JSON list of C-alpha atoms in Angstrom, two decimals:
[
{"chain": "A", "resi": 1, "resn": "MET", "atom": "CA", "xyz": [23.07, -20.17, -4.32]},
{"chain": "A", "resi": 2, "resn": "THR", "atom": "CA", "xyz": [25.16, -17.21, -2.87]},
{"chain": "A", "resi": 3, "resn": "ASP", "atom": "CA", "xyz": [21.71, -15.53, -0.84]},
{"chain": "A", "resi": 4, "resn": "SER", "atom": "CA", "xyz": [21.95, -19.67, 1.10]},
{"chain": "A", "resi": 5, "resn": "LEU", "atom": "CA", "xyz": [25.42, -18.84, 1.40]},
{"chain": "A", "resi": 6, "resn": "LEU", "atom": "CA", "xyz": [25.12, -15.49, 2.91]},
{"chain": "A", "resi": 7, "resn": "MET", "atom": "CA", "xyz": [22.50, -15.50, 5.08]},
{"chain": "A", "resi": 8, "resn": "GLY", "atom": "CA", "xyz": [23.34, -19.21, 6.79]},
{"chain": "A", "resi": 9, "resn": "ASN", "atom": "CA", "xyz": [20.61, -21.15, 5.26]},
{"chain": "A", "resi": 10, "resn": "ILE", "atom": "CA", "xyz": [23.57, -23.30, 5.06]},
{"chain": "A", "resi": 11, "resn": "LYS", "atom": "CA", "xyz": [24.82, -24.92, 7.41]},
{"chain": "A", "resi": 12, "resn": "PRO", "atom": "CA", "xyz": [28.09, -23.57, 8.83]},
{"chain": "A", "resi": 13, "resn": "ASP", "atom": "CA", "xyz": [30.13, -27.43, 8.17]},
{"chain": "A", "resi": 14, "resn": "ARG", "atom": "CA", "xyz": [29.08, -26.90, 4.39]},
{"chain": "A", "resi": 15, "resn": "LEU", "atom": "CA", "xyz": [29.95, -23.03, 4.42]},
{"chain": "A", "resi": 16, "resn": "PRO", "atom": "CA", "xyz": [33.54, -22.73, 2.25]},
{"chain": "A", "resi": 17, "resn": "ALA", "atom": "CA", "xyz": [36.16, -21.68, 4.10]},
{"chain": "A", "resi": 18, "resn": "THR", "atom": "CA", "xyz": [36.23, -17.81, 1.99]},
{"chain": "A", "resi": 19, "resn": "VAL", "atom": "CA", "xyz": [32.20, -17.37, 2.86]},
{"chain": "A", "resi": 20, "resn": "ALA", "atom": "CA", "xyz": [32.37, -18.09, 6.24]},
{"chain": "A", "resi": 21, "resn": "ASN", "atom": "CA", "xyz": [35.12, -16.23, 7.00]},
{"chain": "A", "resi": 22, "resn": "TYR", "atom": "CA", "xyz": [34.17, -13.65, 6.02]},
{"chain": "A", "resi": 23, "resn": "LEU", "atom": "CA", "xyz": [30.31, -13.90, 7.64]},
{"chain": "A", "resi": 24, "resn": "SER", "atom": "CA", "xyz": [32.43, -14.64, 10.17]},
{"chain": "A", "resi": 25, "resn": "LYS", "atom": "CA", "xyz": [34.70, -10.89, 9.75]},
{"chain": "A", "resi": 26, "resn": "LEU", "atom": "CA", "xyz": [31.48, -8.77, 9.18]},
{"chain": "A", "resi": 27, "resn": "LYS", "atom": "CA", "xyz": [29.90, -9.92, 12.47]},
{"chain": "A", "resi": 28, "resn": "ARG", "atom": "CA", "xyz": [33.56, -9.51, 14.61]},
{"chain": "A", "resi": 29, "resn": "ASN", "atom": "CA", "xyz": [32.71, -5.47, 13.64]},
{"chain": "A", "resi": 30, "resn": "GLY", "atom": "CA", "xyz": [29.72, -5.29, 13.88]},
{"chain": "A", "resi": 31, "resn": "PHE", "atom": "CA", "xyz": [27.63, -5.78, 10.58]},
{"chain": "A", "resi": 32, "resn": "GLU", "atom": "CA", "xyz": [25.35, -8.68, 9.00]},
{"chain": "A", "resi": 33, "resn": "ILE", "atom": "CA", "xyz": [23.40, -9.75, 5.99]},
{"chain": "A", "resi": 34, "resn": "ILE", "atom": "CA", "xyz": [19.89, -8.44, 5.61]},
{"chain": "A", "resi": 35, "resn": "THR", "atom": "CA", "xyz": [17.36, -9.93, 3.29]},
{"chain": "A", "resi": 36, "resn": "GLU", "atom": "CA", "xyz": [14.47, -7.53, 1.59]},
{"chain": "A", "resi": 37, "resn": "GLU", "atom": "CA", "xyz": [12.03, -8.26, -0.67]},
{"chain": "A", "resi": 38, "resn": "GLY", "atom": "CA", "xyz": [14.59, -10.20, -2.22]},
{"chain": "A", "resi": 39, "resn": "ASP", "atom": "CA", "xyz": [17.40, -8.09, -2.24]},
{"chain": "A", "resi": 40, "resn": "THR", "atom": "CA", "xyz": [20.54, -9.44, 0.27]},
{"chain": "A", "resi": 41, "resn": "TYR", "atom": "CA", "xyz": [22.54, -6.75, 1.95]},
{"chain": "A", "resi": 42, "resn": "VAL", "atom": "CA", "xyz": [25.58, -5.22, 4.42]},
{"chain": "A", "resi": 43, "resn": "GLY", "atom": "CA", "xyz": [23.74, -4.12, 7.38]},
{"chain": "A", "resi": 44, "resn": "GLN", "atom": "CA", "xyz": [24.28, -2.66, 11.29]},
{"chain": "A", "resi": 45, "resn": "GLU", "atom": "CA", "xyz": [23.68, -5.81, 13.35]},
{"chain": "A", "resi": 46, "resn": "ARG", "atom": "CA", "xyz": [22.61, -3.41, 16.63]},
{"chain": "A", "resi": 47, "resn": "ASP", "atom": "CA", "xyz": [23.90, -5.53, 19.28]},
{"chain": "A", "resi": 48, "resn": "PHE", "atom": "CA", "xyz": [27.40, -4.43, 18.33]},
{"chain": "A", "resi": 49, "resn": "ILE", "atom": "CA", "xyz": [26.13, -1.28, 18.89]},
{"chain": "A", "resi": 50, "resn": "ALA", "atom": "CA", "xyz": [25.02, -2.32, 22.10]},
{"chain": "A", "resi": 51, "resn": "LYS", "atom": "CA", "xyz": [27.39, -4.80, 23.48]},
{"chain": "A", "resi": 52, "resn": "TRP", "atom": "CA", "xyz": [30.45, -1.70, 22.60]},
{"chain": "A", "resi": 53, "resn": "PHE", "atom": "CA", "xyz": [28.48, 1.89, 22.64]},
{"chain": "A", "resi": 54, "resn": "TYR", "atom": "CA", "xyz": [25.36, 1.43, 24.65]},
{"chain": "A", "resi": 55, "resn": "ASP", "atom": "CA", "xyz": [27.72, 2.69, 28.11]},
{"chain": "A", "resi": 56, "resn": "TYR", "atom": "CA", "xyz": [29.23, 5.40, 27.38]},
{"chain": "A", "resi": 57, "resn": "VAL", "atom": "CA", "xyz": [26.21, 7.83, 25.65]},
{"chain": "A", "resi": 58, "resn": "SER", "atom": "CA", "xyz": [23.23, 9.01, 27.55]},
{"chain": "A", "resi": 59, "resn": "PRO", "atom": "CA", "xyz": [19.91, 8.33, 28.66]},
{"chain": "A", "resi": 60, "resn": "VAL", "atom": "CA", "xyz": [18.24, 8.80, 26.61]},
{"chain": "A", "resi": 61, "resn": "MET", "atom": "CA", "xyz": [20.23, 8.48, 23.14]},
{"chain": "A", "resi": 62, "resn": "LYS", "atom": "CA", "xyz": [20.55, 5.02, 25.03]},
{"chain": "A", "resi": 63, "resn": "GLU", "atom": "CA", "xyz": [16.63, 4.58, 24.90]},
{"chain": "A", "resi": 64, "resn": "TYR", "atom": "CA", "xyz": [16.37, 5.97, 21.20]},
{"chain": "A", "resi": 65, "resn": "LEU", "atom": "CA", "xyz": [19.12, 3.41, 20.12]},
{"chain": "A", "resi": 66, "resn": "MET", "atom": "CA", "xyz": [17.69, 0.59, 22.32]},
{"chain": "A", "resi": 67, "resn": "GLN", "atom": "CA", "xyz": [14.15, 1.14, 21.01]},
{"chain": "A", "resi": 68, "resn": "LEU", "atom": "CA", "xyz": [15.92, 1.04, 17.39]},
{"chain": "A", "resi": 69, "resn": "ASN", "atom": "CA", "xyz": [17.11, -2.35, 17.92]},
{"chain": "A", "resi": 70, "resn": "LYS", "atom": "CA", "xyz": [13.82, -4.16, 19.15]},
{"chain": "A", "resi": 71, "resn": "GLU", "atom": "CA", "xyz": [11.98, -2.70, 16.35]},
{"chain": "A", "resi": 72, "resn": "ASN", "atom": "CA", "xyz": [14.33, -4.03, 13.84]},
{"chain": "A", "resi": 73, "resn": "LYS", "atom": "CA", "xyz": [15.05, -7.38, 14.90]},
{"chain": "A", "resi": 74, "resn": "GLN", "atom": "CA", "xyz": [11.48, -7.68, 14.20]},
{"chain": "A", "resi": 75, "resn": "VAL", "atom": "CA", "xyz": [10.38, -5.98, 10.25]},
{"chain": "A", "resi": 76, "resn": "TYR", "atom": "CA", "xyz": [7.81, -4.31, 10.63]},
{"chain": "A", "resi": 77, "resn": "ILE", "atom": "CA", "xyz": [6.31, -4.34, 7.42]},
{"chain": "A", "resi": 78, "resn": "GLU", "atom": "CA", "xyz": [8.09, -5.65, 3.40]},
{"chain": "A", "resi": 79, "resn": "ASP", "atom": "CA", "xyz": [6.63, -6.07, -0.22]},
{"chain": "A", "resi": 80, "resn": "ASN", "atom": "CA", "xyz": [3.83, -3.77, 1.49]},
{"chain": "A", "resi": 81, "resn": "SER", "atom": "CA", "xyz": [2.32, -5.84, 3.67]},
{"chain": "A", "resi": 82, "resn": "ILE", "atom": "CA", "xyz": [3.12, -5.19, 7.35]},
{"chain": "A", "resi": 83, "resn": "LEU", "atom": "CA", "xyz": [3.68, -8.27, 9.59]},
{"chain": "A", "resi": 84, "resn": "ILE", "atom": "CA", "xyz": [3.88, -6.89, 12.76]},
{"chain": "A", "resi": 85, "resn": "SER", "atom": "CA", "xyz": [0.89, -7.76, 14.57]},
{"chain": "A", "resi": 86, "resn": "ALA", "atom": "CA", "xyz": [-1.51, -4.89, 14.82]},
{"chain": "A", "resi": 87, "resn": "THR", "atom": "CA", "xyz": [-1.50, -4.02, 19.42]},
{"chain": "A", "resi": 88, "resn": "ASP", "atom": "CA", "xyz": [2.63, -4.11, 18.39]},
{"chain": "A", "resi": 89, "resn": "LEU", "atom": "CA", "xyz": [1.73, -1.36, 15.39]},
{"chain": "A", "resi": 90, "resn": "VAL", "atom": "CA", "xyz": [0.13, 0.26, 18.06]},
{"chain": "A", "resi": 91, "resn": "ASP", "atom": "CA", "xyz": [2.18, 0.10, 20.64]},
{"chain": "A", "resi": 92, "resn": "ARG", "atom": "CA", "xyz": [5.23, 0.96, 18.17]},
{"chain": "A", "resi": 93, "resn": "THR", "atom": "CA", "xyz": [3.30, 4.16, 17.19]},
{"chain": "A", "resi": 94, "resn": "ILE", "atom": "CA", "xyz": [2.30, 5.40, 21.24]},
{"chain": "A", "resi": 95, "resn": "TRP", "atom": "CA", "xyz": [6.44, 4.39, 21.54]},
{"chain": "A", "resi": 96, "resn": "TRP", "atom": "CA", "xyz": [7.33, 7.24, 20.07]},
{"chain": "A", "resi": 97, "resn": "GLU", "atom": "CA", "xyz": [4.89, 9.79, 19.90]},
{"chain": "A", "resi": 98, "resn": "GLN", "atom": "CA", "xyz": [5.43, 9.36, 23.66]},
{"chain": "A", "resi": 99, "resn": "PHE", "atom": "CA", "xyz": [9.79, 9.97, 23.08]},
{"chain": "A", "resi": 100, "resn": "ILE", "atom": "CA", "xyz": [8.91, 12.47, 21.54]},
{"chain": "A", "resi": 101, "resn": "LYS", "atom": "CA", "xyz": [6.93, 14.47, 24.19]},
{"chain": "A", "resi": 102, "resn": "ASN", "atom": "CA", "xyz": [9.14, 13.52, 26.70]},
{"chain": "A", "resi": 103, "resn": "ASN", "atom": "CA", "xyz": [12.57, 14.51, 24.94]},
{"chain": "A", "resi": 104, "resn": "PRO", "atom": "CA", "xyz": [12.11, 17.61, 22.46]},
{"chain": "A", "resi": 105, "resn": "ASN", "atom": "CA", "xyz": [15.50, 18.28, 22.12]},
{"chain": "A", "resi": 106, "resn": "PHE", "atom": "CA", "xyz": [16.85, 15.49, 21.62]},
{"chain": "A", "resi": 107, "resn": "ILE", "atom": "CA", "xyz": [19.57, 14.99, 18.87]},
{"chain": "A", "resi": 108, "resn": "SER", "atom": "CA", "xyz": [18.26, 13.20, 16.59]},
{"chain": "A", "resi": 109, "resn": "ILE", "atom": "CA", "xyz": [14.55, 14.28, 16.99]},
{"chain": "A", "resi": 110, "resn": "ASP", "atom": "CA", "xyz": [13.86, 14.24, 12.85]},
{"chain": "A", "resi": 111, "resn": "GLU", "atom": "CA", "xyz": [14.90, 10.41, 12.83]},
{"chain": "A", "resi": 112, "resn": "ALA", "atom": "CA", "xyz": [11.83, 9.26, 15.42]},
{"chain": "A", "resi": 113, "resn": "THR", "atom": "CA", "xyz": [9.50, 12.19, 13.87]},
{"chain": "A", "resi": 114, "resn": "ILE", "atom": "CA", "xyz": [10.20, 10.15, 10.88]},
{"chain": "A", "resi": 115, "resn": "ASN", "atom": "CA", "xyz": [9.91, 6.90, 12.81]},
{"chain": "A", "resi": 116, "resn": "LYS", "atom": "CA", "xyz": [6.71, 8.37, 14.37]},
{"chain": "A", "resi": 117, "resn": "ASN", "atom": "CA", "xyz": [4.76, 9.42, 11.33]},
{"chain": "A", "resi": 118, "resn": "SER", "atom": "CA", "xyz": [5.46, 6.82, 9.61]},
{"chain": "A", "resi": 119, "resn": "TYR", "atom": "CA", "xyz": [3.64, 4.00, 12.06]},
{"chain": "A", "resi": 120, "resn": "LEU", "atom": "CA", "xyz": [1.36, 6.49, 12.16]},
{"chain": "A", "resi": 121, "resn": "GLN", "atom": "CA", "xyz": [0.83, 6.79, 8.88]},
{"chain": "A", "resi": 122, "resn": "LEU", "atom": "CA", "xyz": [0.61, 3.08, 8.43]},
{"chain": "A", "resi": 123, "resn": "LEU", "atom": "CA", "xyz": [-2.20, 3.02, 10.95]},
{"chain": "A", "resi": 124, "resn": "LEU", "atom": "CA", "xyz": [-4.23, 5.54, 9.66]},
{"chain": "A", "resi": 125, "resn": "GLU", "atom": "CA", "xyz": [-3.61, 4.28, 5.65]},
{"chain": "A", "resi": 126, "resn": "GLY", "atom": "CA", "xyz": [-2.40, 0.68, 5.97]},
{"chain": "A", "resi": 127, "resn": "THR", "atom": "CA", "xyz": [-0.43, -0.24, 2.75]},
{"chain": "A", "resi": 128, "resn": "GLU", "atom": "CA", "xyz": [-0.53, -1.89, -0.50]},
{"chain": "A", "resi": 129, "resn": "ASN", "atom": "CA", "xyz": [-1.09, -5.34, 0.58]},
{"chain": "A", "resi": 130, "resn": "SER", "atom": "CA", "xyz": [-2.05, -4.39, 4.32]},
{"chain": "A", "resi": 131, "resn": "TYR", "atom": "CA", "xyz": [-5.97, -2.42, 3.16]},
{"chain": "A", "resi": 132, "resn": "VAL", "atom": "CA", "xyz": [-8.22, -0.45, 6.26]},
{"chain": "A", "resi": 133, "resn": "VAL", "atom": "CA", "xyz": [-11.21, -1.13, 3.98]},
{"chain": "A", "resi": 134, "resn": "ASN", "atom": "CA", "xyz": [-11.07, -4.51, 2.06]},
{"chain": "A", "resi": 135, "resn": "VAL", "atom": "CA", "xyz": [-11.21, -4.00, -1.48]},
{"chain": "A", "resi": 136, "resn": "ASP", "atom": "CA", "xyz": [-13.81, -6.77, -2.32]},
{"chain": "A", "resi": 137, "resn": "ASN", "atom": "CA", "xyz": [-16.13, -5.60, 0.31]},
{"chain": "A", "resi": 138, "resn": "ASN", "atom": "CA", "xyz": [-15.96, -2.10, 1.32]},
{"chain": "A", "resi": 139, "resn": "LYS", "atom": "CA", "xyz": [-15.78, -2.76, 4.89]},
{"chain": "A", "resi": 140, "resn": "LEU", "atom": "CA", "xyz": [-13.29, -2.29, 7.77]},
{"chain": "A", "resi": 141, "resn": "SER", "atom": "CA", "xyz": [-10.25, -5.26, 7.86]},
{"chain": "A", "resi": 142, "resn": "ASP", "atom": "CA", "xyz": [-10.33, -6.94, 11.10]},
{"chain": "A", "resi": 143, "resn": "TYR", "atom": "CA", "xyz": [-6.60, -5.92, 11.29]},
{"chain": "A", "resi": 144, "resn": "PHE", "atom": "CA", "xyz": [-7.14, -2.43, 11.69]},
{"chain": "A", "resi": 145, "resn": "LYS", "atom": "CA", "xyz": [-10.19, -2.63, 13.92]},
{"chain": "A", "resi": 146, "resn": "ASN", "atom": "CA", "xyz": [-8.28, -5.08, 16.48]},
{"chain": "A", "resi": 147, "resn": "ALA", "atom": "CA", "xyz": [-5.68, -2.35, 16.15]},
{"chain": "A", "resi": 148, "resn": "TYR", "atom": "CA", "xyz": [-8.09, 1.16, 16.17]},
{"chain": "A", "resi": 149, "resn": "ASN", "atom": "CA", "xyz": [-9.77, -0.40, 19.55]},
{"chain": "A", "resi": 150, "resn": "TYR", "atom": "CA", "xyz": [-6.63, -1.45, 20.91]},
{"chain": "A", "resi": 151, "resn": "ILE", "atom": "CA", "xyz": [-5.56, 2.32, 20.99]},
{"chain": "A", "resi": 152, "resn": "ASN", "atom": "CA", "xyz": [-8.98, 3.08, 22.09]},
{"chain": "A", "resi": 153, "resn": "ASP", "atom": "CA", "xyz": [-9.04, 1.27, 25.48]},
{"chain": "A", "resi": 154, "resn": "LYS", "atom": "CA", "xyz": [-5.55, 1.28, 25.85]},
{"chain": "A", "resi": 155, "resn": "TYR", "atom": "CA", "xyz": [-4.13, 5.61, 24.46]},
{"chain": "A", "resi": 156, "resn": "PRO", "atom": "CA", "xyz": [-7.22, 7.35, 24.69]},
{"chain": "A", "resi": 157, "resn": "SER", "atom": "CA", "xyz": [-5.71, 9.69, 25.68]},
{"chain": "A", "resi": 158, "resn": "SER", "atom": "CA", "xyz": [-2.97, 9.87, 23.05]},
{"chain": "A", "resi": 159, "resn": "ASP", "atom": "CA", "xyz": [-2.46, 12.20, 19.89]},
{"chain": "A", "resi": 160, "resn": "ALA", "atom": "CA", "xyz": [-2.93, 9.23, 17.71]},
{"chain": "A", "resi": 161, "resn": "ALA", "atom": "CA", "xyz": [-5.94, 8.02, 19.04]},
{"chain": "A", "resi": 162, "resn": "LYS", "atom": "CA", "xyz": [-7.56, 11.76, 18.56]},
{"chain": "A", "resi": 163, "resn": "LEU", "atom": "CA", "xyz": [-6.36, 11.07, 15.44]},
{"chain": "A", "resi": 164, "resn": "VAL", "atom": "CA", "xyz": [-7.97, 7.50, 15.01]},
{"chain": "A", "resi": 165, "resn": "ALA", "atom": "CA", "xyz": [-11.10, 7.63, 16.65]},
{"chain": "A", "resi": 166, "resn": "PRO", "atom": "CA", "xyz": [-13.03, 10.34, 14.18]},
{"chain": "A", "resi": 167, "resn": "TYR", "atom": "CA", "xyz": [-11.59, 8.20, 11.42]},
{"chain": "A", "resi": 168, "resn": "TYR", "atom": "CA", "xyz": [-12.57, 4.92, 13.11]},
{"chain": "A", "resi": 169, "resn": "ALA", "atom": "CA", "xyz": [-16.46, 6.37, 13.80]},
{"chain": "A", "resi": 170, "resn": "LEU", "atom": "CA", "xyz": [-16.62, 7.51, 10.09]},
{"chain": "A", "resi": 171, "resn": "LEU", "atom": "CA", "xyz": [-15.98, 3.92, 8.80]},
{"chain": "A", "resi": 172, "resn": "LYS", "atom": "CA", "xyz": [-17.69, 2.01, 11.37]},
{"chain": "A", "resi": 173, "resn": "GLU", "atom": "CA", "xyz": [-20.61, 3.59, 10.21]},
{"chain": "A", "resi": 174, "resn": "GLY", "atom": "CA", "xyz": [-20.17, 2.71, 6.30]},
{"chain": "A", "resi": 175, "resn": "LYS", "atom": "CA", "xyz": [-19.04, 6.36, 5.98]},
{"chain": "A", "resi": 176, "resn": "LYS", "atom": "CA", "xyz": [-16.24, 5.45, 4.20]},
{"chain": "A", "resi": 177, "resn": "LEU", "atom": "CA", "xyz": [-16.02, 8.98, 1.17]},
{"chain": "A", "resi": 178, "resn": "LYS", "atom": "CA", "xyz": [-16.50, 10.84, 4.95]},
{"chain": "A", "resi": 179, "resn": "ALA", "atom": "CA", "xyz": [-13.30, 8.53, 5.87]},
{"chain": "A", "resi": 180, "resn": "ASP", "atom": "CA", "xyz": [-11.56, 8.88, 3.51]},
{"chain": "A", "resi": 181, "resn": "SER", "atom": "CA", "xyz": [-12.05, 13.26, 3.13]},
{"chain": "A", "resi": 182, "resn": "LEU", "atom": "CA", "xyz": [-10.22, 13.19, 6.76]},
{"chain": "A", "resi": 183, "resn": "MET", "atom": "CA", "xyz": [-7.67, 11.12, 5.15]},
{"chain": "A", "resi": 184, "resn": "ASN", "atom": "CA", "xyz": [-7.71, 13.77, 2.67]},
{"chain": "A", "resi": 185, "resn": "VAL", "atom": "CA", "xyz": [-7.37, 16.50, 5.48]},
{"chain": "A", "resi": 186, "resn": "TYR", "atom": "CA", "xyz": [-4.69, 15.12, 7.15]},
{"chain": "A", "resi": 187, "resn": "ARG", "atom": "CA", "xyz": [-2.17, 14.35, 4.80]},
{"chain": "A", "resi": 188, "resn": "LYS", "atom": "CA", "xyz": [-2.75, 18.59, 3.78]},
{"chain": "A", "resi": 189, "resn": "GLN", "atom": "CA", "xyz": [-2.12, 18.69, 7.62]},
{"chain": "A", "resi": 190, "resn": "GLY", "atom": "CA", "xyz": [0.98, 16.38, 7.14]},
{"chain": "A", "resi": 191, "resn": "ILE", "atom": "CA", "xyz": [0.05, 14.15, 9.88]},
{"chain": "A", "resi": 192, "resn": "THR", "atom": "CA", "xyz": [0.77, 11.60, 6.74]},
{"chain": "A", "resi": 193, "resn": "GLY", "atom": "CA", "xyz": [2.38, 10.80, 3.52]}
]
């Protein structure tokens, strides 16, 4: 019941006054109620940050914050399942790759690198519930086939595409063990987790 109240799943006119007041104060002060994997917590309301702070930061910081805000509005993973489209996963990976290349001295470059690496790892390894290779038939999933075709078509000269290409080629040829060996090389090189 508390989660339903806090997440606004109950019509505002039916909320107890104390809960409505609490939610209103949170919003006015830049916070919101977030639910993730069954847990409810207070998090940043990034539109608040945009409204009050974007005009006071550098153009690069603004670009960075705008991307975080955009991504925050569409959660990409929950309960070990990828929630965004294959093209969105690729576009996000490439966005962070390009941002890092264009802004190597950015004050939050470490955080930007973490974002890029997280998306790259998802792109190459999937998750427990979003498999690159279907365990039932040992074939490349449609999701990752679409992602790999898209990255090769739209961003062929990107660093991410250069990592995907040999891996994808091995998977298309049914050489799963060689593809797994290549992924182990990527892990040892620190490219993925």
